[in-house]
Amino acid sequence: MGIKGLTALLSENAPGAMREQKFTSYLDRRVAIDASMHIYQFMIAVGRTGEQTLTNEAGEVTSHLQGMLMRTSRMLEAGIKPVYVFDGKPPTMKGGELAKRKDKREEAEAALKAAREAGNQEEVEKLSKRTVRVSKEQSMEVMKLAQLLGIPAFEAPCEAEATCAAMCKAGLVWAVGTEDMDTLTFAAPRVARNLMAPKSAEKPVLEFDYEKTIAGLGLTADQFIDLCILCGCDYTDTIRGVGPKTALKLIKEHGSIEKILEAIDTEKYPPPKDWEFAGARELFKNPEVMDVSGINLSWKAPDEEGLVEFLVKEKQFQEDRVRGVCARIRKARQGAASQNRLESFFGPPKIISSTIGKRKVEETKSGKGSKAGLNKKSKGVSGYKSKKT
DNA sequence: AATCTGTCTCAAGACGGC
DNA sequence: AAATCTTGAGACAGATT
DNA sequence: GCCGTCC
């Protein structure tokens, strides 16, 4: 569940760390993306009527593939360069949280069965969304799809978000595109939300800057991790009676969880029994991540025949749709290669902020060196809009 | 009276033709 | 031995200061 | 913009 209440806390206490961006400003940006959340969304939403989803003749679900194909092509056409990262084994400390989720799912499964028997169609649809599971095989199918589309894809050793953050720290990508605020706790320099919001919604991308986050809160990196643990994370429970606001106050006052425990009345604010906050801290501070040194990311042309083999022959996609997507991607790639100023495709030049042009030049100058972004302070910081609740 | 926490509920895509 | 692992936001009641 | 369709 990420970090409870962190977004609200930041918008009140570190608004300067948040900045709204246009979707089009991600032109030519490399972005690391945790694939698992997307897969879940597609399994839940794509082609669903009642308990029905998209399937091939054999009855295998294909919703995740349809969703990923469309979303990925949209990103590529927008000039975004995605890197997909898949979850590995969950850390053992997540066991408690996972057990809770399992209980809830089983509860929903029981209710679903009852609703089916009662013939309550509406209830069946609602509950079946809550019982969705993603198998390893389905994840691997999405990975295969990404690779056929020419996109780098990796399986992380552990939490995908941690490896995404590591890629961003290493300068392999400009930002991590996610809705999960854990990523900021893993100290990803830049986190982008709403990156995939539907075109129609025109929701702006919300960008979080890590350095500005901790500076805005007035905390050190270690203290920020302690704050996140106190707010509530996936790895351990929290002190009863202490939520985000009190947590921030206490951390600023005392500096660390150890000191807080010494200072507060633990009768009134009982910490969890055998509280393993130090273990959680370690998971955030030194997570198990992929070795990203020496990785050379590249975005290749789609393997059209491979896609036809996989999606058409095996999964019964319509061939002209698949070939159509390939054509659109190829066209976008050609445009990017031949045009230095792709932004002219997106509207009159005068509307485009000059920072985009500048950045574009900087990046092309730096060539395909793997460190686009890290050592570059973004310039247009002045124009952020604060958001009130 | 105002603030904060804990719990429970919900919702989660995208294209193209009209 | 076999099978797994995604999330945020808002409403609201009740406790606390 | 709404709605049927994607597999």
Short mmCIF file of C-alpha atoms (C1' of nucleotides) in Angstrom, two decimals:
data_model
loop_
_atom_site.label_atom_id
_atom_site.label_comp_id
_atom_site.label_asym_id
_atom_site.label_seq_id
_atom_site.Cartn_x
_atom_site.Cartn_y
_atom_site.Cartn_z
CA MET A 1 0.00 0.00 0.00
CA GLY A 2 2.90 2.36 -0.35
CA ILE A 3 3.28 5.01 2.33
CA LYS A 4 0.03 6.01 3.98
CA GLY A 5 -0.90 9.65 3.57
CA LEU A 6 2.46 10.68 2.15
CA THR A 7 1.06 12.60 -0.80
CA ALA A 8 -1.17 14.71 1.40
CA LEU A 9 1.65 15.27 3.87
CA LEU A 10 3.96 16.48 1.12
CA SER A 11 1.45 18.78 -0.48
CA GLU A 12 1.07 20.51 2.87
CA ASN A 13 4.63 20.47 4.11
CA ALA A 14 6.83 20.31 1.05
CA PRO A 15 4.77 21.71 -1.83
CA GLY A 16 7.93 22.85 -3.56
CA ALA A 17 8.85 19.22 -4.12
CA MET A 18 5.79 18.67 -6.29
CA ARG A 19 5.39 20.03 -9.74
CA GLU A 20 2.83 19.62 -12.45
CA GLN A 21 4.07 18.75 -15.89
CA LYS A 22 2.45 18.34 -19.24
CA PHE A 23 2.38 14.84 -20.62
CA THR A 24 4.19 16.15 -23.68
CA SER A 25 7.12 17.35 -21.59
CA TYR A 26 8.09 13.70 -21.29
CA LEU A 27 9.05 13.67 -24.92
CA ASP A 28 12.28 11.72 -25.31
CA ARG A 29 12.43 10.91 -21.60
CA ARG A 30 13.52 7.51 -20.35
CA VAL A 31 11.22 6.29 -17.62
CA ALA A 32 11.41 3.19 -15.44
CA ILE A 33 8.05 1.60 -14.81
CA ASP A 34 6.97 -1.08 -12.38
CA ALA A 35 4.95 -3.34 -14.64
CA SER A 36 2.95 -5.18 -12.00
CA MET A 37 0.46 -2.46 -11.17
CA HIS A 38 -0.33 -2.00 -14.83
CA ILE A 39 -0.90 -5.69 -15.29
CA TYR A 40 -3.36 -5.72 -12.40
CA GLN A 41 -5.24 -2.77 -13.78
CA PHE A 42 -5.57 -4.40 -17.16
CA MET A 43 -6.70 -7.70 -15.72
CA ILE A 44 -9.34 -5.86 -13.76
CA ALA A 45 -10.55 -3.44 -16.39
CA VAL A 46 -9.82 -4.47 -19.95
CA GLY A 47 -12.76 -6.02 -21.70
CA ARG A 48 -14.58 -6.84 -18.52
CA THR A 49 -18.28 -7.51 -18.43
CA GLY A 50 -19.23 -9.37 -15.31
CA GLU A 51 -16.57 -12.02 -14.80
CA GLN A 52 -15.77 -12.10 -18.48
CA THR A 53 -12.44 -10.80 -19.80
CA LEU A 54 -10.67 -11.05 -23.12
CA THR A 55 -9.41 -14.55 -23.84
CA ASN A 56 -8.07 -16.68 -26.66
CA GLU A 57 -9.71 -19.89 -27.88
CA ALA A 58 -8.02 -21.90 -25.17
CA GLY A 59 -9.64 -19.68 -22.58
CA GLU A 60 -6.41 -18.00 -21.51
CA VAL A 61 -6.84 -14.39 -20.41
CA THR A 62 -5.46 -11.83 -22.84
CA SER A 63 -6.66 -8.61 -21.23
CA HIS A 64 -3.22 -7.85 -19.86
CA LEU A 65 -1.68 -8.16 -23.32
CA GLN A 66 -4.27 -6.00 -25.02
CA GLY A 67 -3.89 -3.35 -22.35
CA MET A 68 -0.12 -3.38 -22.39
CA LEU A 69 0.07 -3.32 -26.17
CA MET A 70 -2.11 -0.22 -26.40
CA ARG A 71 -0.56 1.63 -23.49
CA THR A 72 2.96 0.95 -24.65
CA SER A 73 2.31 2.08 -28.17
CA ARG A 74 0.74 5.23 -26.83
CA MET A 75 3.82 5.97 -24.78
CA LEU A 76 6.17 5.32 -27.67
CA GLU A 77 4.11 7.53 -29.93
CA ALA A 78 4.35 10.26 -27.31
CA GLY A 79 8.11 9.90 -27.50
CA ILE A 80 8.47 8.33 -24.06
CA LYS A 81 11.06 5.61 -23.67
CA PRO A 82 9.79 3.13 -21.11
CA VAL A 83 11.79 0.51 -19.26
CA TYR A 84 9.62 -2.16 -17.69
CA VAL A 85 10.67 -3.72 -14.41
CA PHE A 86 8.94 -6.78 -13.00
CA ASP A 87 8.68 -7.82 -9.37
CA GLY A 88 10.93 -10.55 -8.06
CA LYS A 89 10.50 -12.30 -4.73
CA PRO A 90 8.90 -10.17 -2.06
CA PRO A 91 11.05 -9.47 0.99
CA THR A 92 10.19 -11.71 3.93
CA MET A 93 9.21 -8.70 6.00
CA LYS A 94 6.34 -8.11 3.62
CA GLY A 95 4.83 -11.41 4.73
CA GLY A 96 2.50 -9.86 7.25
CA GLU A 97 1.06 -7.45 4.77
CA LEU A 98 0.70 -10.15 2.14
CA ALA A 99 -1.12 -12.38 4.59
CA LYS A 100 -3.58 -9.58 5.26
CA ARG A 101 -4.21 -9.14 1.56
CA LYS A 102 -4.69 -12.86 1.17
CA ASP A 103 -7.31 -12.86 3.92
CA LYS A 104 -9.17 -10.05 2.22
CA ARG A 105 -9.07 -11.79 -1.09
CA GLU A 106 -10.41 -15.00 0.37
CA GLU A 107 -13.17 -13.02 2.01
CA ALA A 108 -14.05 -11.51 -1.34
CA GLU A 109 -13.95 -14.92 -2.98
CA ALA A 110 -16.48 -16.26 -0.51
CA ALA A 111 -18.72 -13.26 -1.03
CA LEU A 112 -18.36 -13.70 -4.78
CA LYS A 113 -19.54 -17.27 -4.57
CA ALA A 114 -22.56 -16.19 -2.58
CA ALA A 115 -23.36 -13.42 -5.05
CA ARG A 116 -23.10 -15.85 -7.94
CA GLU A 117 -25.55 -18.19 -6.30
CA ALA A 118 -27.89 -15.33 -5.53
CA GLY A 119 -27.63 -14.20 -9.13
CA ASN A 120 -26.65 -10.68 -8.13
CA GLN A 121 -24.92 -9.62 -11.32
CA GLU A 122 -23.78 -6.22 -10.14
CA GLU A 123 -22.24 -7.66 -7.01
CA VAL A 124 -20.54 -10.41 -8.99
CA GLU A 125 -18.78 -7.88 -11.19
CA LYS A 126 -17.67 -5.78 -8.26
CA LEU A 127 -16.33 -8.73 -6.30
CA SER A 128 -14.66 -10.46 -9.20
CA LYS A 129 -12.53 -7.36 -9.65
CA ARG A 130 -11.38 -7.75 -6.09
CA THR A 131 -10.30 -11.34 -6.51
CA VAL A 132 -8.07 -10.82 -9.52
CA ARG A 133 -4.76 -12.57 -9.36
CA VAL A 134 -1.79 -12.28 -11.68
CA SER A 135 0.19 -15.43 -12.30
CA LYS A 136 3.88 -15.58 -12.92
CA GLU A 137 3.19 -16.80 -16.40
CA GLN A 138 1.02 -13.80 -17.18
CA SER A 139 3.76 -11.46 -15.99
CA MET A 140 6.23 -13.24 -18.21
CA GLU A 141 3.90 -12.90 -21.17
CA VAL A 142 3.86 -9.15 -20.65
CA MET A 143 7.65 -9.19 -20.44
CA LYS A 144 7.81 -11.10 -23.68
CA LEU A 145 5.46 -8.58 -25.27
CA ALA A 146 7.65 -5.69 -24.12
CA GLN A 147 10.74 -7.31 -25.58
CA LEU A 148 9.02 -7.96 -28.89
CA LEU A 149 8.06 -4.31 -28.96
CA GLY A 150 11.75 -3.47 -28.65
CA ILE A 151 11.54 -2.20 -25.10
CA PRO A 152 14.04 -3.07 -22.36
CA ALA A 153 12.45 -5.24 -19.68
CA PHE A 154 13.95 -6.78 -16.57
CA GLU A 155 12.96 -8.95 -13.68
CA ALA A 156 14.09 -7.35 -10.44
CA PRO A 157 15.59 -9.57 -7.74
CA CYS A 158 13.07 -8.22 -5.23
CA GLU A 159 10.76 -5.21 -5.20
CA ALA A 160 10.46 -3.67 -8.64
CA GLU A 161 10.14 -0.16 -7.22
CA ALA A 162 13.52 -0.48 -5.54
CA THR A 163 15.23 -1.44 -8.78
CA CYS A 164 13.41 1.37 -10.61
CA ALA A 165 14.76 3.79 -8.02
CA ALA A 166 18.26 2.38 -8.45
CA MET A 167 18.05 2.91 -12.21
CA CYS A 168 17.03 6.49 -11.66
CA LYS A 169 19.82 7.09 -9.16
CA ALA A 170 22.32 5.67 -11.63
CA GLY A 171 21.08 8.10 -14.27
CA LEU A 172 19.82 5.38 -16.57
CA VAL A 173 16.38 6.95 -16.59
CA TRP A 174 15.04 10.45 -16.05
CA ALA A 175 12.30 9.39 -13.66
CA VAL A 176 10.33 6.50 -12.23
CA GLY A 177 6.79 6.45 -13.55
CA THR A 178 4.57 5.05 -10.83
CA GLU A 179 1.65 5.68 -8.51
CA ASP A 180 3.46 4.03 -5.65
CA MET A 181 4.93 6.46 -3.14
CA ASP A 182 7.33 3.79 -1.84
CA THR A 183 9.53 4.78 -4.73
CA LEU A 184 10.29 8.09 -3.08
CA THR A 185 11.20 6.29 0.12
CA PHE A 186 13.67 4.28 -1.94
CA ALA A 187 15.13 7.69 -2.79
CA ALA A 188 14.41 7.78 -6.49
CA PRO A 189 15.55 11.26 -7.52
CA ARG A 190 12.40 11.91 -9.50
CA VAL A 191 9.00 10.24 -9.39
CA ALA A 192 6.26 10.90 -11.93
CA ARG A 193 2.61 10.16 -11.27
CA ASN A 194 -0.30 10.11 -13.67
CA LEU A 195 2.07 9.49 -16.50
CA MET A 196 -0.38 7.06 -18.06
CA ALA A 197 -3.53 8.99 -17.41
CA PRO A 198 -5.91 8.74 -20.36
CA LYS A 199 -5.46 11.38 -23.01
CA SER A 200 -9.01 12.49 -22.64
CA ALA A 201 -8.64 13.24 -18.96
CA GLU A 202 -5.75 15.61 -19.62
CA LYS A 203 -4.58 15.05 -16.09
CA PRO A 204 -1.21 16.69 -15.64
CA VAL A 205 1.79 14.59 -14.72
CA LEU A 206 2.69 15.14 -11.09
CA GLU A 207 6.40 15.09 -10.47
CA PHE A 208 8.10 14.61 -7.09
CA ASP A 209 11.69 15.69 -6.61
CA TYR A 210 13.44 13.69 -3.92
CA GLU A 211 16.02 16.27 -2.85
CA LYS A 212 13.38 18.94 -2.61
CA THR A 213 11.17 16.56 -0.68
CA ILE A 214 13.58 15.98 2.16
CA ALA A 215 14.80 19.58 2.06
CA GLY A 216 11.23 20.85 2.15
CA LEU A 217 10.41 18.67 5.12
CA GLY A 218 13.65 19.67 6.79
CA LEU A 219 14.78 16.07 7.22
CA THR A 220 17.85 14.02 6.46
CA ALA A 221 17.55 11.01 4.17
CA ASP A 222 17.54 8.64 7.16
CA GLN A 223 14.91 10.69 8.94
CA PHE A 224 12.70 10.62 5.86
CA ILE A 225 12.79 6.83 5.91
CA ASP A 226 11.83 6.82 9.58
CA LEU A 227 8.99 9.19 8.79
CA CYS A 228 7.69 6.83 6.11
CA ILE A 229 7.85 3.87 8.48
CA LEU A 230 5.90 5.83 11.07
CA CYS A 231 3.26 6.84 8.52
CA GLY A 232 2.74 3.22 7.58
CA CYS A 233 4.52 1.04 5.01
CA ASP A 234 4.22 -2.53 3.74
CA TYR A 235 6.92 -3.93 5.97
CA THR A 236 5.81 -3.26 9.51
CA ASP A 237 3.03 -1.85 11.67
CA THR A 238 2.92 1.61 13.17
CA ILE A 239 2.56 3.22 16.57
CA ARG A 240 -1.10 3.33 17.43
CA GLY A 241 -2.29 6.91 17.64
CA VAL A 242 0.50 8.30 15.50
CA GLY A 243 -0.37 9.18 11.91
CA PRO A 244 1.42 11.24 9.28
CA LYS A 245 1.11 14.61 11.00
CA THR A 246 2.24 13.49 14.41
CA ALA A 247 4.97 11.40 12.82
CA LEU A 248 6.45 14.42 11.09
CA LYS A 249 6.28 16.44 14.27
CA LEU A 250 7.94 13.73 16.31
CA ILE A 251 10.72 13.11 13.80
CA LYS A 252 11.52 16.80 13.62
CA GLU A 253 11.53 17.01 17.38
CA HIS A 254 13.50 13.90 18.24
CA GLY A 255 15.34 12.92 15.08
CA SER A 256 14.84 9.16 14.95
CA ILE A 257 12.45 6.39 15.89
CA GLU A 258 14.76 5.26 18.71
CA LYS A 259 14.70 8.72 20.26
CA ILE A 260 10.98 9.02 19.81
CA LEU A 261 10.42 5.76 21.64
CA GLU A 262 12.51 7.06 24.52
CA ALA A 263 10.61 10.31 24.65
CA ILE A 264 6.94 9.44 24.27
CA ASP A 265 4.56 7.85 26.72
CA THR A 266 4.39 4.33 25.33
CA GLU A 267 1.30 3.58 27.37
CA LYS A 268 -0.61 6.17 25.46
CA TYR A 269 1.12 5.52 22.14
CA PRO A 270 1.89 1.81 22.10
CA PRO A 271 4.40 0.68 19.46
CA PRO A 272 3.84 -2.75 17.90
CA LYS A 273 5.07 -5.70 19.89
CA ASP A 274 8.59 -6.73 18.83
CA TRP A 275 8.58 -3.83 16.46
CA GLU A 276 11.04 -4.42 13.64
CA PHE A 277 11.35 -0.84 12.51
CA ALA A 278 15.11 -1.26 12.10
CA GLY A 279 14.57 -4.08 9.64
CA ALA A 280 12.14 -2.00 7.62
CA ARG A 281 14.61 0.86 7.67
CA GLU A 282 17.28 -1.42 6.27
CA LEU A 283 14.97 -2.59 3.46
CA PHE A 284 14.46 1.00 2.36
CA LYS A 285 18.06 2.03 2.83
CA ASN A 286 19.79 -0.94 1.26
CA PRO A 287 17.21 -2.80 -0.78
CA GLU A 288 18.09 -5.79 -2.90
CA VAL A 289 18.25 -4.41 -6.42
CA MET A 290 19.46 -5.35 -9.84
CA ASP A 291 23.07 -4.50 -10.63
CA VAL A 292 22.50 -1.59 -12.97
CA SER A 293 26.14 -0.78 -13.66
CA GLY A 294 27.12 -1.56 -17.19
CA ILE A 295 23.58 -1.72 -18.43
CA ASN A 296 23.10 -0.18 -21.81
CA LEU A 297 19.45 0.53 -22.48
CA SER A 298 18.28 0.45 -26.04
CA TRP A 299 14.91 0.77 -27.73
CA LYS A 300 14.75 -1.29 -30.85
CA ALA A 301 12.27 -1.45 -33.69
CA PRO A 302 9.37 -3.79 -32.99
CA ASP A 303 9.79 -7.38 -34.08
CA GLU A 304 6.70 -7.48 -36.24
CA GLU A 305 6.84 -11.13 -37.21
CA GLY A 306 7.54 -12.15 -33.64
CA LEU A 307 4.52 -10.15 -32.50
CA VAL A 308 2.31 -11.74 -35.11
CA GLU A 309 3.52 -15.16 -34.07
CA PHE A 310 2.81 -14.47 -30.41
CA LEU A 311 -0.29 -12.28 -30.45
CA VAL A 312 -2.06 -13.48 -33.59
CA LYS A 313 -1.19 -17.16 -33.78
CA GLU A 314 -1.13 -17.86 -30.08
CA LYS A 315 -3.50 -15.31 -28.60
CA GLN A 316 -5.89 -14.70 -31.48
CA PHE A 317 -5.36 -10.98 -31.85
CA GLN A 318 -6.48 -9.50 -35.12
CA GLU A 319 -3.51 -9.39 -37.45
CA ASP A 320 -4.16 -6.00 -39.00
CA ARG A 321 -4.39 -4.42 -35.56
CA VAL A 322 -1.03 -5.85 -34.56
CA ARG A 323 0.61 -4.76 -37.79
CA GLY A 324 -1.03 -1.37 -37.44
CA VAL A 325 0.52 -0.85 -34.02
CA CYS A 326 3.91 -1.81 -35.43
CA ALA A 327 3.53 0.69 -38.22
CA ARG A 328 2.63 3.48 -35.82
CA ILE A 329 5.61 2.71 -33.62
CA ARG A 330 7.97 2.60 -36.58
CA LYS A 331 6.64 5.92 -37.74
CA ALA A 332 7.20 7.47 -34.33
CA ARG A 333 10.75 6.11 -34.28
CA GLN A 334 11.51 7.52 -37.71
CA GLY A 335 10.14 10.86 -36.66
CA ALA A 336 12.36 10.87 -33.61
CA ALA A 337 15.41 9.95 -35.66
CA SER A 338 14.98 12.47 -38.43
CA GLN A 339 13.46 15.33 -36.51
CA ASN A 340 15.42 17.19 -33.94
CA ARG A 341 12.38 19.07 -32.80
CA LEU A 342 9.59 16.60 -32.53
CA GLU A 343 7.64 19.01 -30.38
CA SER A 344 6.48 20.77 -33.53
CA PHE A 345 4.12 17.83 -33.96
CA PHE A 346 2.32 18.71 -30.78
CA GLY A 347 1.18 22.22 -31.50
CA PRO A 348 2.33 25.71 -32.38
CA PRO A 349 5.92 26.31 -31.29
CA LYS A 350 5.11 29.42 -29.32
CA ILE A 351 3.05 27.42 -26.83
CA ILE A 352 5.91 25.10 -26.09
CA SER A 353 7.94 26.25 -23.15
CA SER A 354 11.50 27.06 -24.05
CA THR A 355 12.87 24.73 -21.40
CA ILE A 356 11.78 21.77 -23.47
CA GLY A 357 13.81 22.89 -26.42
CA LYS A 358 16.84 23.52 -24.24
CA ARG A 359 16.63 20.18 -22.57
CA LYS A 360 16.26 18.42 -25.87
CA VAL A 361 19.44 19.97 -27.12
CA GLU A 362 21.31 19.08 -23.95
CA GLU A 363 20.25 15.49 -24.15
CA THR A 364 21.08 14.98 -27.76
CA LYS A 365 24.45 16.55 -27.15
CA SER A 366 25.20 14.14 -24.34
CA GLY A 367 24.71 11.39 -26.86
CA LYS A 368 23.69 7.96 -25.77
CA GLY A 369 25.73 8.14 -22.65
CA SER A 370 23.77 6.50 -19.91
CA LYS A 371 23.58 9.46 -17.60
CA ALA A 372 20.94 11.71 -19.01
CA GLY A 373 19.39 13.51 -16.14
CA LEU A 374 21.14 12.88 -12.87
CA ASN A 375 23.70 15.62 -12.93
CA LYS A 376 21.31 18.01 -14.55
CA LYS A 377 19.30 20.23 -12.31
CA SER A 378 15.98 20.96 -13.92
CA LYS A 379 15.68 24.60 -14.70
CA GLY A 380 12.06 25.54 -14.77
CA VAL A 381 11.50 25.00 -11.07
CA SER A 382 9.95 28.39 -10.64
CA GLY A 383 6.66 27.59 -12.22
CA TYR A 384 5.24 24.98 -9.94
CA LYS A 385 1.66 25.09 -8.86
CA SER A 386 0.78 24.15 -5.34
CA LYS A 387 -2.23 22.03 -4.72
CA LYS A 388 -4.54 22.58 -1.82
CA THR A 389 -6.91 20.04 -0.39
"C1'" DA B 1 -14.24 23.32 18.08
"C1'" DA B 2 -10.77 21.62 15.57
"C1'" DT B 3 -7.66 18.10 14.44
"C1'" DC B 4 -6.15 13.63 13.74
"C1'" DT B 5 -6.32 8.54 13.36
"C1'" DG B 6 -8.19 4.10 12.02
"C1'" DT B 7 -11.25 1.61 9.29
"C1'" DC B 8 -13.96 0.62 5.67
"C1'" DT B 9 -15.45 1.38 0.78
"C1'" DC B 10 -14.55 2.12 -3.86
"C1'" DA B 11 -12.11 2.03 -8.26
"C1'" DA B 12 -8.42 0.75 -11.21
"C1'" DG B 13 -8.11 0.64 -20.27
"C1'" DA B 14 -8.16 2.38 -24.83
"C1'" DC B 15 -9.69 2.74 -29.90
"C1'" DG B 16 -12.57 4.16 -33.39
"C1'" DG B 17 -16.95 4.97 -35.51
"C1'" DC B 18 -20.88 7.57 -34.90
"C1'" DA C 1 5.84 -29.49 -3.24
"C1'" DA C 2 3.37 -26.13 -5.46
"C1'" DA C 3 2.47 -21.55 -6.43
"C1'" DT C 4 3.22 -16.51 -5.57
"C1'" DC C 5 3.75 -10.85 -5.87
"C1'" DT C 6 -0.04 -4.02 -7.65
"C1'" DT C 7 -2.08 0.56 -5.64
"C1'" DG C 8 -4.49 5.43 -3.87
"C1'" DA C 9 -8.47 8.39 -2.38
"C1'" DG C 10 -12.36 9.61 0.13
"C1'" DA C 11 -16.05 9.18 3.67
"C1'" DC C 12 -16.91 8.91 8.28
"C1'" DA C 13 -16.99 7.76 13.20
"C1'" DG C 14 -14.74 8.31 17.31
"C1'" DA C 15 -10.79 9.66 20.07
"C1'" DT C 16 -7.75 13.35 21.60
"C1'" DT C 17 -6.19 17.96 22.55
"C1'" DG D 1 -18.95 12.79 -25.94
"C1'" DC D 2 -21.18 8.19 -25.96
"C1'" DC D 3 -20.88 3.35 -26.84
"C1'" DG D 4 -19.66 -1.01 -28.70
"C1'" DT D 5 -15.56 -3.62 -29.15
"C1'" DC D 6 -10.96 -5.44 -28.45
"C1'" DC D 7 -9.74 -11.47 -27.62
#
